[in-house]
JSON list of C-alpha atoms in Angstrom, two decimals:
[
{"chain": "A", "resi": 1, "resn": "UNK", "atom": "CA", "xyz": [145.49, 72.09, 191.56]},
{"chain": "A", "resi": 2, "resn": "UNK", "atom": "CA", "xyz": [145.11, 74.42, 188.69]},
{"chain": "A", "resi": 3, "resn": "UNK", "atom": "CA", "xyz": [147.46, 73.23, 185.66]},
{"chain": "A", "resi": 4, "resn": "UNK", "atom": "CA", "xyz": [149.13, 77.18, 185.53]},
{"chain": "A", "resi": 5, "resn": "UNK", "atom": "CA", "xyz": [149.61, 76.36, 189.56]},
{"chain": "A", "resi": 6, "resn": "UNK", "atom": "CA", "xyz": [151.57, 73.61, 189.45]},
{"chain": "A", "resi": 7, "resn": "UNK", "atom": "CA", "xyz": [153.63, 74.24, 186.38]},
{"chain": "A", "resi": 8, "resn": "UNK", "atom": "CA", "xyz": [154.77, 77.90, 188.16]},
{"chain": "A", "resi": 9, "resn": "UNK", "atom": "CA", "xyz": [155.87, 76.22, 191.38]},
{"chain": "A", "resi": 10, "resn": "UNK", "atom": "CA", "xyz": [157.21, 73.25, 189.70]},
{"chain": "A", "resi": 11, "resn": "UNK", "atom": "CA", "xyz": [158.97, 76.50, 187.92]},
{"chain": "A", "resi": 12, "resn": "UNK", "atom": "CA", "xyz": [160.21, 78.17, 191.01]},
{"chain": "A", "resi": 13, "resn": "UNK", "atom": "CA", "xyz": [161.51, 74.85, 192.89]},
{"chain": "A", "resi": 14, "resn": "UNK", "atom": "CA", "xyz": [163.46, 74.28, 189.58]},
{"chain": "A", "resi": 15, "resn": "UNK", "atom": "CA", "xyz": [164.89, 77.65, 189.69]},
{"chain": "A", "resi": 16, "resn": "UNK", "atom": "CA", "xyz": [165.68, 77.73, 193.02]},
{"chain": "A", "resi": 17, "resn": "UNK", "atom": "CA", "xyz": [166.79, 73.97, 193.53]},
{"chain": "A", "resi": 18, "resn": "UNK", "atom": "CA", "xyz": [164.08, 73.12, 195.84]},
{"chain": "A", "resi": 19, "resn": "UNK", "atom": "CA", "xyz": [162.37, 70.48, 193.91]},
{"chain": "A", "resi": 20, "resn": "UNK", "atom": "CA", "xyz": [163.41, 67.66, 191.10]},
{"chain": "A", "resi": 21, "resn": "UNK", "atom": "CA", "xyz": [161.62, 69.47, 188.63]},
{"chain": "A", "resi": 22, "resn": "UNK", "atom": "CA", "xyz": [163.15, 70.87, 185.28]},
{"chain": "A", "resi": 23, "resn": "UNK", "atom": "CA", "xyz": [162.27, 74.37, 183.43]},
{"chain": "A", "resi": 24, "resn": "UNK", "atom": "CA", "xyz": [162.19, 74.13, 179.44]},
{"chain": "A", "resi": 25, "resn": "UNK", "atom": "CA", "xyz": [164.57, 76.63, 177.72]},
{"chain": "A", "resi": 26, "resn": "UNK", "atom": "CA", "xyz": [166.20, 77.24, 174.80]},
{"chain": "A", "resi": 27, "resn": "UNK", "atom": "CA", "xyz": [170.29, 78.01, 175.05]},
{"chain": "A", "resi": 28, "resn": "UNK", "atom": "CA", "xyz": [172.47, 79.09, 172.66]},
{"chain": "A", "resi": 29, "resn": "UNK", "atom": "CA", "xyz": [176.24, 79.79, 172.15]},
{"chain": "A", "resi": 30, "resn": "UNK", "atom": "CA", "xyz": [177.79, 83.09, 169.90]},
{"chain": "A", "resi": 31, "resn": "UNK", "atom": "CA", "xyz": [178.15, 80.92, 166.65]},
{"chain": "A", "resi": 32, "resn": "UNK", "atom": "CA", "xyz": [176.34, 77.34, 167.64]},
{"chain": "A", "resi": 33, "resn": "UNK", "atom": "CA", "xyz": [172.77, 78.20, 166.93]},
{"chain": "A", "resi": 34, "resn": "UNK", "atom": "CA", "xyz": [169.91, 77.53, 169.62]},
{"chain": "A", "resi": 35, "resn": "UNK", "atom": "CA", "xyz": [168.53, 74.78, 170.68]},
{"chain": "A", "resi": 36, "resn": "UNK", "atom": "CA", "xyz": [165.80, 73.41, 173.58]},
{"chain": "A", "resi": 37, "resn": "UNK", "atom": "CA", "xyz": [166.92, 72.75, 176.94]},
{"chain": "A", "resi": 38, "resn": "UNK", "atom": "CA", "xyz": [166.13, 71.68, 179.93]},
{"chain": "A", "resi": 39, "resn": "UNK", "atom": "CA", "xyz": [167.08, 73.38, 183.10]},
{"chain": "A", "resi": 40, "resn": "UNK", "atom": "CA", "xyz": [167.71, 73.85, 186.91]},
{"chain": "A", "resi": 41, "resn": "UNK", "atom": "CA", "xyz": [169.46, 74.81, 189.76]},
{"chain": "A", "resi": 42, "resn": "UNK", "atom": "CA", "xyz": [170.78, 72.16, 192.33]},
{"chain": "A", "resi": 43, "resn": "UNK", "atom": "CA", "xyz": [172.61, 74.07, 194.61]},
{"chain": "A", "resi": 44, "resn": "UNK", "atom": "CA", "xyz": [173.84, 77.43, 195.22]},
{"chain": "A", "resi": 45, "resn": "UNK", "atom": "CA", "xyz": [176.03, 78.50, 192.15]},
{"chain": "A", "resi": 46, "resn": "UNK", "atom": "CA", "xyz": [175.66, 75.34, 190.64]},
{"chain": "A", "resi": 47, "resn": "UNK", "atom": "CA", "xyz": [172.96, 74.13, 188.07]},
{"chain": "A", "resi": 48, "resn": "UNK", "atom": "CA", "xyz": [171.97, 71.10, 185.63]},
{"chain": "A", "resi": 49, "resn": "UNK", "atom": "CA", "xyz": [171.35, 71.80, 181.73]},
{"chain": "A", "resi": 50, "resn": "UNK", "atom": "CA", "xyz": [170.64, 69.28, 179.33]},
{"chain": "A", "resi": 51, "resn": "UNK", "atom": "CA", "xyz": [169.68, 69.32, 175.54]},
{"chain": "A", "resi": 52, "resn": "UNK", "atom": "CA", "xyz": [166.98, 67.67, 174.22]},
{"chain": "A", "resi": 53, "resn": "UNK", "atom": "CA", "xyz": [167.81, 66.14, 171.21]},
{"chain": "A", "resi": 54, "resn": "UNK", "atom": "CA", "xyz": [164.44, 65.49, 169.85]},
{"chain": "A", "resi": 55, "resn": "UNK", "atom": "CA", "xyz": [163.59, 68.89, 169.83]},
{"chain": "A", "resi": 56, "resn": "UNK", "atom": "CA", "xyz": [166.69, 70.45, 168.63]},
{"chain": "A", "resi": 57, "resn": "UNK", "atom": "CA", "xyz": [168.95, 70.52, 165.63]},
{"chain": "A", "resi": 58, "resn": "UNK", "atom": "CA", "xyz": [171.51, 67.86, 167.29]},
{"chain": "A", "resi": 59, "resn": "UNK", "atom": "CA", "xyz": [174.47, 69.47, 165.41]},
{"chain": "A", "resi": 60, "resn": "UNK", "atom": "CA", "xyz": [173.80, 72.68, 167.75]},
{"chain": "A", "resi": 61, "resn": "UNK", "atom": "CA", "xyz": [173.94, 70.51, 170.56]},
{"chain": "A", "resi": 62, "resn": "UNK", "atom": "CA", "xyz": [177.53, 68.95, 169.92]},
{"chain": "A", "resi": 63, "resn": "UNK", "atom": "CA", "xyz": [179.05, 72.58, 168.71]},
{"chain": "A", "resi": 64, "resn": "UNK", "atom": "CA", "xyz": [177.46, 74.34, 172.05]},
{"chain": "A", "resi": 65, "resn": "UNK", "atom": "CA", "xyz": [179.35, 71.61, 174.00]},
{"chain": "A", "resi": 66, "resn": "UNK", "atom": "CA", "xyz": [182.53, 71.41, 172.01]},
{"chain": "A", "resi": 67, "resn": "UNK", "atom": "CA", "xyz": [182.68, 75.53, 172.59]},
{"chain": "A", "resi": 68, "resn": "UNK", "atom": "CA", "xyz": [182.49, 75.30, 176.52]},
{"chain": "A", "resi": 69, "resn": "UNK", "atom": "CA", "xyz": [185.54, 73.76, 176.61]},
{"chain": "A", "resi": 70, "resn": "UNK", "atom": "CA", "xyz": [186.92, 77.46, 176.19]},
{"chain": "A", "resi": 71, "resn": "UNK", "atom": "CA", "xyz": [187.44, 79.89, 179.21]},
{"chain": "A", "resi": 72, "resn": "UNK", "atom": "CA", "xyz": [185.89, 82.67, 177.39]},
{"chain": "A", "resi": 73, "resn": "UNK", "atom": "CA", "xyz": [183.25, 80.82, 176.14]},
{"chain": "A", "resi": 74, "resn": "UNK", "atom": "CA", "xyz": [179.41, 82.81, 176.68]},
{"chain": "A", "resi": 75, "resn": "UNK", "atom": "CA", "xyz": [175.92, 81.30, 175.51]},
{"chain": "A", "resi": 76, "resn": "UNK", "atom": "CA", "xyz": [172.38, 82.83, 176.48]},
{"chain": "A", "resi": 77, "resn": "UNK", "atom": "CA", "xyz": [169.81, 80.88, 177.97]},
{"chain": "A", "resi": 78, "resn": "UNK", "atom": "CA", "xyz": [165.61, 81.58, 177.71]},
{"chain": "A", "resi": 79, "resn": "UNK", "atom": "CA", "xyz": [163.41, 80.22, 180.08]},
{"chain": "A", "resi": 80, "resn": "UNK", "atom": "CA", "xyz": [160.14, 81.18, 179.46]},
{"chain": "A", "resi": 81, "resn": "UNK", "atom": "CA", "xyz": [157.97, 80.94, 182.80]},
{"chain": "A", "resi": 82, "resn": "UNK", "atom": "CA", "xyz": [154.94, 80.07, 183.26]},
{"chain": "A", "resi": 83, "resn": "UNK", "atom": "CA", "xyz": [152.15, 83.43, 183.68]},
{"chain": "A", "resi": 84, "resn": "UNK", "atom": "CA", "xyz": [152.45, 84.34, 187.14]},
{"chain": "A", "resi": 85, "resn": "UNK", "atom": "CA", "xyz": [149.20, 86.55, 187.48]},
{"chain": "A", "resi": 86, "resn": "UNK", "atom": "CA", "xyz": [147.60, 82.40, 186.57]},
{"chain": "A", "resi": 87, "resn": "UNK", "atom": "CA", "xyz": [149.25, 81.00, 189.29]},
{"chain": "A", "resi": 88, "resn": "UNK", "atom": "CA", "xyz": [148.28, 83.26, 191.62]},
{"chain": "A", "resi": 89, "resn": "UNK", "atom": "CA", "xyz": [144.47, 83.35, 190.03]},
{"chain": "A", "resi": 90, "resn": "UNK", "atom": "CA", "xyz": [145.33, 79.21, 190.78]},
{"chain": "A", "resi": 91, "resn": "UNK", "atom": "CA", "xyz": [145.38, 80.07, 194.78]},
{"chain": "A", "resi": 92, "resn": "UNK", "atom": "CA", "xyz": [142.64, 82.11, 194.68]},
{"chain": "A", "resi": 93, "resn": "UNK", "atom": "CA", "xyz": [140.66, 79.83, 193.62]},
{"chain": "A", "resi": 94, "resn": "UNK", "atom": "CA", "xyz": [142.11, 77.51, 196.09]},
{"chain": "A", "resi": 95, "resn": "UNK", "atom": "CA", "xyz": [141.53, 80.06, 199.28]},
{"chain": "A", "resi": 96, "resn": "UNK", "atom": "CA", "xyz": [137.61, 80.02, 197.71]},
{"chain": "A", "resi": 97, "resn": "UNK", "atom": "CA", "xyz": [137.95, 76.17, 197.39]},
{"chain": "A", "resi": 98, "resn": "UNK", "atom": "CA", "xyz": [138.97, 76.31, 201.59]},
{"chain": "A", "resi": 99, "resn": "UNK", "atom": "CA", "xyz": [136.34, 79.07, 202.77]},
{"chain": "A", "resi": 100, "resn": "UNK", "atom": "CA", "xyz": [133.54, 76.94, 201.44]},
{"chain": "A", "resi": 101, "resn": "UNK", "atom": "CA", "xyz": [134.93, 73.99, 203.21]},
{"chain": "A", "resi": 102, "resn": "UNK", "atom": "CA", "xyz": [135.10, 75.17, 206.32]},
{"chain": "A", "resi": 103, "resn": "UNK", "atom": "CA", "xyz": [132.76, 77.77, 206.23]},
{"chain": "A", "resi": 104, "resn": "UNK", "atom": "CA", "xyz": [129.84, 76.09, 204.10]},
{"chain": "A", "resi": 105, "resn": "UNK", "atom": "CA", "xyz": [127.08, 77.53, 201.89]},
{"chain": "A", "resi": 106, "resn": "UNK", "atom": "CA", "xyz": [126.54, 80.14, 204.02]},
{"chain": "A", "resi": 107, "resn": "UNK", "atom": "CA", "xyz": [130.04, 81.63, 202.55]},
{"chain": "A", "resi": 108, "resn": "UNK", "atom": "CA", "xyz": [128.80, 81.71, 199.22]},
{"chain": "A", "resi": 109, "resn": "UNK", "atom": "CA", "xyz": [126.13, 84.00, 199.93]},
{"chain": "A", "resi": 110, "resn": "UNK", "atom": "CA", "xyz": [127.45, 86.92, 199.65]},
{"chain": "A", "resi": 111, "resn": "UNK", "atom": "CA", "xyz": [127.33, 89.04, 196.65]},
{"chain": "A", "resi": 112, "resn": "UNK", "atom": "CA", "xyz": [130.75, 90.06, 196.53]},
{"chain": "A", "resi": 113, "resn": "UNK", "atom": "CA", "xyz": [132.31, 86.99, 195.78]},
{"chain": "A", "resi": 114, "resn": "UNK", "atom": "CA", "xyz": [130.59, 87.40, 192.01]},
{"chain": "A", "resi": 115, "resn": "UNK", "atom": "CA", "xyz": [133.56, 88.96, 190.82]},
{"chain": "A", "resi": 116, "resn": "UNK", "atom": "CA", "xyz": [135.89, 86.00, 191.84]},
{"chain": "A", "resi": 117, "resn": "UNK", "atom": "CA", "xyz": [133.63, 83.71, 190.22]},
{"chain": "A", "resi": 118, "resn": "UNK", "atom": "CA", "xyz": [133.63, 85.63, 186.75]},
{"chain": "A", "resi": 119, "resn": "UNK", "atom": "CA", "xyz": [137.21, 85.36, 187.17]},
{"chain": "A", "resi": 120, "resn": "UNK", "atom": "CA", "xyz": [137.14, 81.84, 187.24]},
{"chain": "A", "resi": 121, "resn": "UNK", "atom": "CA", "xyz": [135.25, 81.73, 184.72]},
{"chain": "A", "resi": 122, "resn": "UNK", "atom": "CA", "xyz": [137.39, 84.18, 182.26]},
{"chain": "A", "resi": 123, "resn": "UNK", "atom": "CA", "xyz": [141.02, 83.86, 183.74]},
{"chain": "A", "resi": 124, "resn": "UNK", "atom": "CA", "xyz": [142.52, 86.09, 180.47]},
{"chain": "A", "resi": 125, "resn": "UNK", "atom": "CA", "xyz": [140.57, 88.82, 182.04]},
{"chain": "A", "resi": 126, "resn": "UNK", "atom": "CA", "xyz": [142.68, 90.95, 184.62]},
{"chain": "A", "resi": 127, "resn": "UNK", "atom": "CA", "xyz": [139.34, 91.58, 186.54]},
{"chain": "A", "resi": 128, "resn": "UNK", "atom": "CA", "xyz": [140.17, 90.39, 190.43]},
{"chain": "A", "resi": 129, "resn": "UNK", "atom": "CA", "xyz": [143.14, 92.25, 191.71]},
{"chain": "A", "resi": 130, "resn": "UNK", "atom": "CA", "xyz": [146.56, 90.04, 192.23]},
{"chain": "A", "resi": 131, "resn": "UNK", "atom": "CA", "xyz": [147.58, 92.20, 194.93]},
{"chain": "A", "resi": 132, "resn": "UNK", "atom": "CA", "xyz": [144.77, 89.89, 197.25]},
{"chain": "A", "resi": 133, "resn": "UNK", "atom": "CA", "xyz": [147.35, 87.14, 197.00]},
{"chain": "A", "resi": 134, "resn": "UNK", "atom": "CA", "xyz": [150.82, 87.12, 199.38]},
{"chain": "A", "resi": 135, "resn": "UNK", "atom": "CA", "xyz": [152.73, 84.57, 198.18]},
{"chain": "A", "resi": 136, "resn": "UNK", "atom": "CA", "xyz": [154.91, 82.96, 199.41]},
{"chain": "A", "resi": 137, "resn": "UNK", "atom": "CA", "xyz": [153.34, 84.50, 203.27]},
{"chain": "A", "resi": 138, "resn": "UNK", "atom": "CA", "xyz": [156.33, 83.48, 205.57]},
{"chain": "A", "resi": 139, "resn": "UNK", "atom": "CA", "xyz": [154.36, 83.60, 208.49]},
{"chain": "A", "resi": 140, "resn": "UNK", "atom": "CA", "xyz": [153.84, 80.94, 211.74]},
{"chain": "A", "resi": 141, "resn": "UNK", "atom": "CA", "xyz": [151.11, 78.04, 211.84]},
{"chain": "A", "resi": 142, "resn": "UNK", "atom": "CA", "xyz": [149.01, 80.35, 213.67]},
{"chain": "A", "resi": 143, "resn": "UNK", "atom": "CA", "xyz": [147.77, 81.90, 210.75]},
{"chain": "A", "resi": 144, "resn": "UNK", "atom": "CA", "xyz": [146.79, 78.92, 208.56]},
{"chain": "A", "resi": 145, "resn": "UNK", "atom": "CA", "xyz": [143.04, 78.31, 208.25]},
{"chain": "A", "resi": 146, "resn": "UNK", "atom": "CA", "xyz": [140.58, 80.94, 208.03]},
{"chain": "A", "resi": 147, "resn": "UNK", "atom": "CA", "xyz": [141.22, 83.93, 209.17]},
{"chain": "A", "resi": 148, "resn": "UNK", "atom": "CA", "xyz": [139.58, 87.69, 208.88]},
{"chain": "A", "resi": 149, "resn": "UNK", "atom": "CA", "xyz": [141.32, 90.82, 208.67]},
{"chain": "A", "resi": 150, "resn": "UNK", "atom": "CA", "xyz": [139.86, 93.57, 210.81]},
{"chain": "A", "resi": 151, "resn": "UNK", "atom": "CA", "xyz": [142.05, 96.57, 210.92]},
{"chain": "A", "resi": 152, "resn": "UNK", "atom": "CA", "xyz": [142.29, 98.93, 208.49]},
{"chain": "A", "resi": 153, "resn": "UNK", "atom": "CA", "xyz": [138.76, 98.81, 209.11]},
{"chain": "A", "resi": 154, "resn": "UNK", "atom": "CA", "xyz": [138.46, 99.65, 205.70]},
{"chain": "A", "resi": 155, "resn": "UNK", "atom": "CA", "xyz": [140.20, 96.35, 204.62]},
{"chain": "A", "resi": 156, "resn": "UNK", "atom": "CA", "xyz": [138.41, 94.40, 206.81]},
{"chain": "A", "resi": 157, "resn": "UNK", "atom": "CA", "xyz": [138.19, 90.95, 204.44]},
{"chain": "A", "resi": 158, "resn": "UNK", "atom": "CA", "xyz": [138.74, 87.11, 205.37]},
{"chain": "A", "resi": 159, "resn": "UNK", "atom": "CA", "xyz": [142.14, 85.84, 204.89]},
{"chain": "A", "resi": 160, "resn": "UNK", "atom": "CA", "xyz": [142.67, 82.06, 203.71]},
{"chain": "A", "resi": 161, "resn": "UNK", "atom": "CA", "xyz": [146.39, 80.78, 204.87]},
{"chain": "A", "resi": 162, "resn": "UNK", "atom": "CA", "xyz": [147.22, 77.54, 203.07]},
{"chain": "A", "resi": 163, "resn": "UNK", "atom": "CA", "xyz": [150.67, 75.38, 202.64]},
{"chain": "A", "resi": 164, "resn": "UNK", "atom": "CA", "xyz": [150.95, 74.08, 198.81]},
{"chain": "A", "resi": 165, "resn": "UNK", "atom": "CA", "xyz": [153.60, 72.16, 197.28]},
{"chain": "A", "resi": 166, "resn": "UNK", "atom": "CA", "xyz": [154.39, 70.33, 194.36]},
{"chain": "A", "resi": 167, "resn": "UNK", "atom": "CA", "xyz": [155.40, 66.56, 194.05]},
{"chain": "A", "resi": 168, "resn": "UNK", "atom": "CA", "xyz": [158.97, 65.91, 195.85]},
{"chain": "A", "resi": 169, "resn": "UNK", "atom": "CA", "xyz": [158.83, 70.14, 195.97]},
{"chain": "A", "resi": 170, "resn": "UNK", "atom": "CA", "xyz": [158.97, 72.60, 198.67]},
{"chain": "A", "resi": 171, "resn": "UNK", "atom": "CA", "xyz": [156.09, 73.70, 200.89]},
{"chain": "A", "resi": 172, "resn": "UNK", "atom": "CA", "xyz": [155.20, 77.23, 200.27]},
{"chain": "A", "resi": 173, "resn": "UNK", "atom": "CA", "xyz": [152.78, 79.35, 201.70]},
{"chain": "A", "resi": 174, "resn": "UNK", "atom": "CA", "xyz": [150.05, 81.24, 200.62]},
{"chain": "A", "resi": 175, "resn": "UNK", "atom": "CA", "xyz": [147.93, 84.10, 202.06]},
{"chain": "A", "resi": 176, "resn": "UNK", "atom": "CA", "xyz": [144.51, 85.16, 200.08]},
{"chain": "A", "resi": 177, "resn": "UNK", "atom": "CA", "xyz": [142.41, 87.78, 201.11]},
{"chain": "A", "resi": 178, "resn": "UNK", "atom": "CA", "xyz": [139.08, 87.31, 199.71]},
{"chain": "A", "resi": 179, "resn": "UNK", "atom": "CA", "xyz": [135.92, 89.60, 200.06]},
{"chain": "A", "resi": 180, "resn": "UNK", "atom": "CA", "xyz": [133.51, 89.45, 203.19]},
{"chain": "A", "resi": 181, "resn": "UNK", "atom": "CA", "xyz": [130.07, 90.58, 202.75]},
{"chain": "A", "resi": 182, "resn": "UNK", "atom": "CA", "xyz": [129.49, 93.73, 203.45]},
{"chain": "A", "resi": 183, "resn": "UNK", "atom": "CA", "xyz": [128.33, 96.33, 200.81]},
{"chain": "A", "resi": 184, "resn": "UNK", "atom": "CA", "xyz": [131.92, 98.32, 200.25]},
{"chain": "A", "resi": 185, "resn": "UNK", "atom": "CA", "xyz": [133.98, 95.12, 200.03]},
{"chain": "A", "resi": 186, "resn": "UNK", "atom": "CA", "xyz": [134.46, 95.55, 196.55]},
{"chain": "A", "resi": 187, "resn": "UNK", "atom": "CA", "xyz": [135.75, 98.78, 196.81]},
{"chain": "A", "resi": 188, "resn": "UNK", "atom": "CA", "xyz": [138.59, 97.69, 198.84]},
{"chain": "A", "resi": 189, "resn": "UNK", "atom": "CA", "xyz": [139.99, 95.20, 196.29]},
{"chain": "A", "resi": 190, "resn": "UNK", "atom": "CA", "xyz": [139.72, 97.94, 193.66]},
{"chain": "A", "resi": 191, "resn": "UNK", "atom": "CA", "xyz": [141.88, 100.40, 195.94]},
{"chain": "A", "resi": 192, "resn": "UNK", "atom": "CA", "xyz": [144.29, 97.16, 196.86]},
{"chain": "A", "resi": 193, "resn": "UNK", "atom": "CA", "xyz": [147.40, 99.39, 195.95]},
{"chain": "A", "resi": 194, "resn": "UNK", "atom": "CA", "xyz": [146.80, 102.27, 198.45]},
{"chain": "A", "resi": 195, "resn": "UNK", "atom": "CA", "xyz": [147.38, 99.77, 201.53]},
{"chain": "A", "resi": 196, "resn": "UNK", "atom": "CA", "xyz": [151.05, 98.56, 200.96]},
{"chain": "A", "resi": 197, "resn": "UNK", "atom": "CA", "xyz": [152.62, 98.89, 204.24]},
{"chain": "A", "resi": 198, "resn": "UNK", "atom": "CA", "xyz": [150.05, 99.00, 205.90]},
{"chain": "A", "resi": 199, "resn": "UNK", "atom": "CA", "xyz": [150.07, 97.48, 209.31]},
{"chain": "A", "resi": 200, "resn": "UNK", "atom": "CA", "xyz": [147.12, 94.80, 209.81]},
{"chain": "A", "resi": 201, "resn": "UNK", "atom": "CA", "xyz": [145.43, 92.82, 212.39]},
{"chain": "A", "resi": 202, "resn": "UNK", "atom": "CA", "xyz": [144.49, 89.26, 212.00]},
{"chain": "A", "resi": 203, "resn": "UNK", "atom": "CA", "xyz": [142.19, 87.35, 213.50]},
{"chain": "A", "resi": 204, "resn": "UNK", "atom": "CA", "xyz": [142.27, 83.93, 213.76]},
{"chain": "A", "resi": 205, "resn": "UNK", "atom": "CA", "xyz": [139.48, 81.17, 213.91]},
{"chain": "A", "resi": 206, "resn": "UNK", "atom": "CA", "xyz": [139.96, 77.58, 214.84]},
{"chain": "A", "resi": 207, "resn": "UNK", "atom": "CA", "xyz": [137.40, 75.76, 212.95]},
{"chain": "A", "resi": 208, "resn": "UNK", "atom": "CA", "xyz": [136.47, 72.18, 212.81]},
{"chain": "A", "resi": 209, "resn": "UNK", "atom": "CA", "xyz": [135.04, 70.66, 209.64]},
{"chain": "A", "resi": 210, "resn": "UNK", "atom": "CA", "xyz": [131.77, 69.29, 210.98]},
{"chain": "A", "resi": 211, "resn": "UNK", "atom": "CA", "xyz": [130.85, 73.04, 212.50]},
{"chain": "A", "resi": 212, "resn": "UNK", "atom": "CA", "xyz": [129.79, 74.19, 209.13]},
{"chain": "A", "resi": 213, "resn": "UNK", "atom": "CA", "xyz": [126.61, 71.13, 209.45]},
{"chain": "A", "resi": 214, "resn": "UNK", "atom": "CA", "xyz": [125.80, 72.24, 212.88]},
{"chain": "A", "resi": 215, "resn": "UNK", "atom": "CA", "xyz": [126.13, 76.04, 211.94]},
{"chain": "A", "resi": 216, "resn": "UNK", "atom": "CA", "xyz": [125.08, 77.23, 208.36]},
{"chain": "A", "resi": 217, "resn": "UNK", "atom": "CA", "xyz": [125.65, 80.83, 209.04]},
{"chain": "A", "resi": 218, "resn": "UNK", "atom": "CA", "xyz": [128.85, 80.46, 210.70]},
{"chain": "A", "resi": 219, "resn": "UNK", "atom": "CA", "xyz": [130.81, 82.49, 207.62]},
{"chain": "A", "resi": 220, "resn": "UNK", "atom": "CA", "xyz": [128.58, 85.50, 209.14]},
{"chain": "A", "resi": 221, "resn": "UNK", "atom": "CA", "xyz": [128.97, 84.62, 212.44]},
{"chain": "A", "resi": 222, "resn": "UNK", "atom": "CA", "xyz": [132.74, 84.78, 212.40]},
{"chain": "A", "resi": 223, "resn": "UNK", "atom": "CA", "xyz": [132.26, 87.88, 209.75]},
{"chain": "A", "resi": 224, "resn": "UNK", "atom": "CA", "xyz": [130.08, 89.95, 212.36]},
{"chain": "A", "resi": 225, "resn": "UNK", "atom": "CA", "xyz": [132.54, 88.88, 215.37]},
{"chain": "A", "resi": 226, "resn": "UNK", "atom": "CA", "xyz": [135.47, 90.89, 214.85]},
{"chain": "A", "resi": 227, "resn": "UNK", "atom": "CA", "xyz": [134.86, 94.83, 213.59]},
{"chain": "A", "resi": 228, "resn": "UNK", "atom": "CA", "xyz": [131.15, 94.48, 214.10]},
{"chain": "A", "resi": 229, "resn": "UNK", "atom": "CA", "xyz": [131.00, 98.59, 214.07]},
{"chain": "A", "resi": 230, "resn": "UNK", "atom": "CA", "xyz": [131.86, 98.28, 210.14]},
{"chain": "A", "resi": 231, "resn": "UNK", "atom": "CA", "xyz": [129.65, 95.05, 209.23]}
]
């Protein structure tokens, strides 16, 4: 998995107490001075914070745990994340990653899918929108695989459902719309925004690995199946 992937759900099962992962921080009390941490939650109202003495003036450490002795006693606590619009450029890349797998070459012909490979190529660029990605997609099993969205017919895209998870984490699931091949497609992702609560239909395909050697055009196959009065 991308390295900005992992570290943000490593983040989030840390933060939530889903995982044995710890976020780095930096804590400090009203007169002890700051120092690095590491952090997470383990249960519901309760949570784990150590300090890390080789990156931290230890003499902050002892004061900040001398002053929470006292009733009163208030610190602050900074956990930087990790960039969450890299994580989710992460899944994109793995819902492309999936498509071609199960849908072969004949997925990546299709002109459209240019923009998700300049992406790729230049993730500081905010060029492919984030909106394509629904994470976490709480949805059933029926949904993961390849799947193509046909109503709006103006969103009509394919939509990648995938479970990730990181080591001893929680399995999350994703949802990635990516574009299909028909001239407008582009067009949609640029107007991404203007379909929030929208209601959707999704189309499901059960695919089998070895289909993709025994039909090269199957990506526009499956494409031209559903909606074929807006391919």
């Amino acid at each position: 998995m991308d390295s900005y992937l992992i570290e943000y759900i490593r983040s989030l099962d840390a933060l939530h107490g889903t995982g044995p992962t710890f976020v780095n921080g930096v804590a400090s009390g009203e007169d002890t001075g700051e120092f690095r941490v590491k952090f997470r939650t383990v249960a519901e109202g309760q949570w784990q914070m150590f300090g890390v003495p080789k990156a931290s003036n230890q003499k902050n450490i002892d004061n900040f745990t001398k002053s929470l002795q006292s009733h009163d006693f208030k610190f602050n606590l900074k956990l930087p994340l990790p960039n969450p619009s890299r994580a989710r450029l992460g899944l994109i890349r793995v819902a492309y990653l999936i498509a071609f797998k199960y849908l072969g070459y004949g997925f990546l012909v299709n002109m459209n899918l240019g923009v998700l490979r300049y992406q790729f190529r230049n993730p500081q660029e905010d060029v492919y929108p984030i909106q394509s990605v629904l994470f976490p997609f709480d949805q059933p099993d029926d949904f993961l695989g390849i799947n193509v969205i046909s109503n709006p017919s103006n969103m009509k895209c394919y939509f990648v459902v995938f479970d990730i998870q990181a080591k001893n984490g929680l399995t999350r699931r994703a949802g990635v719309m990516l574009p299909g091949p028909n001239d407008r497609d582009s067009q949609m992702f640029k107007d991404m925004e203007s379909f929030n609560g929208m209601t959707i239909t999704i189309n499901h395909f059960d695919i089998e690995f070895s289909d993709k050697l025994e039909m090269p055009r199957l990506a526009h196959a499956i494409w031209n199946t559903v909606g074929t009065t807006d391919s």
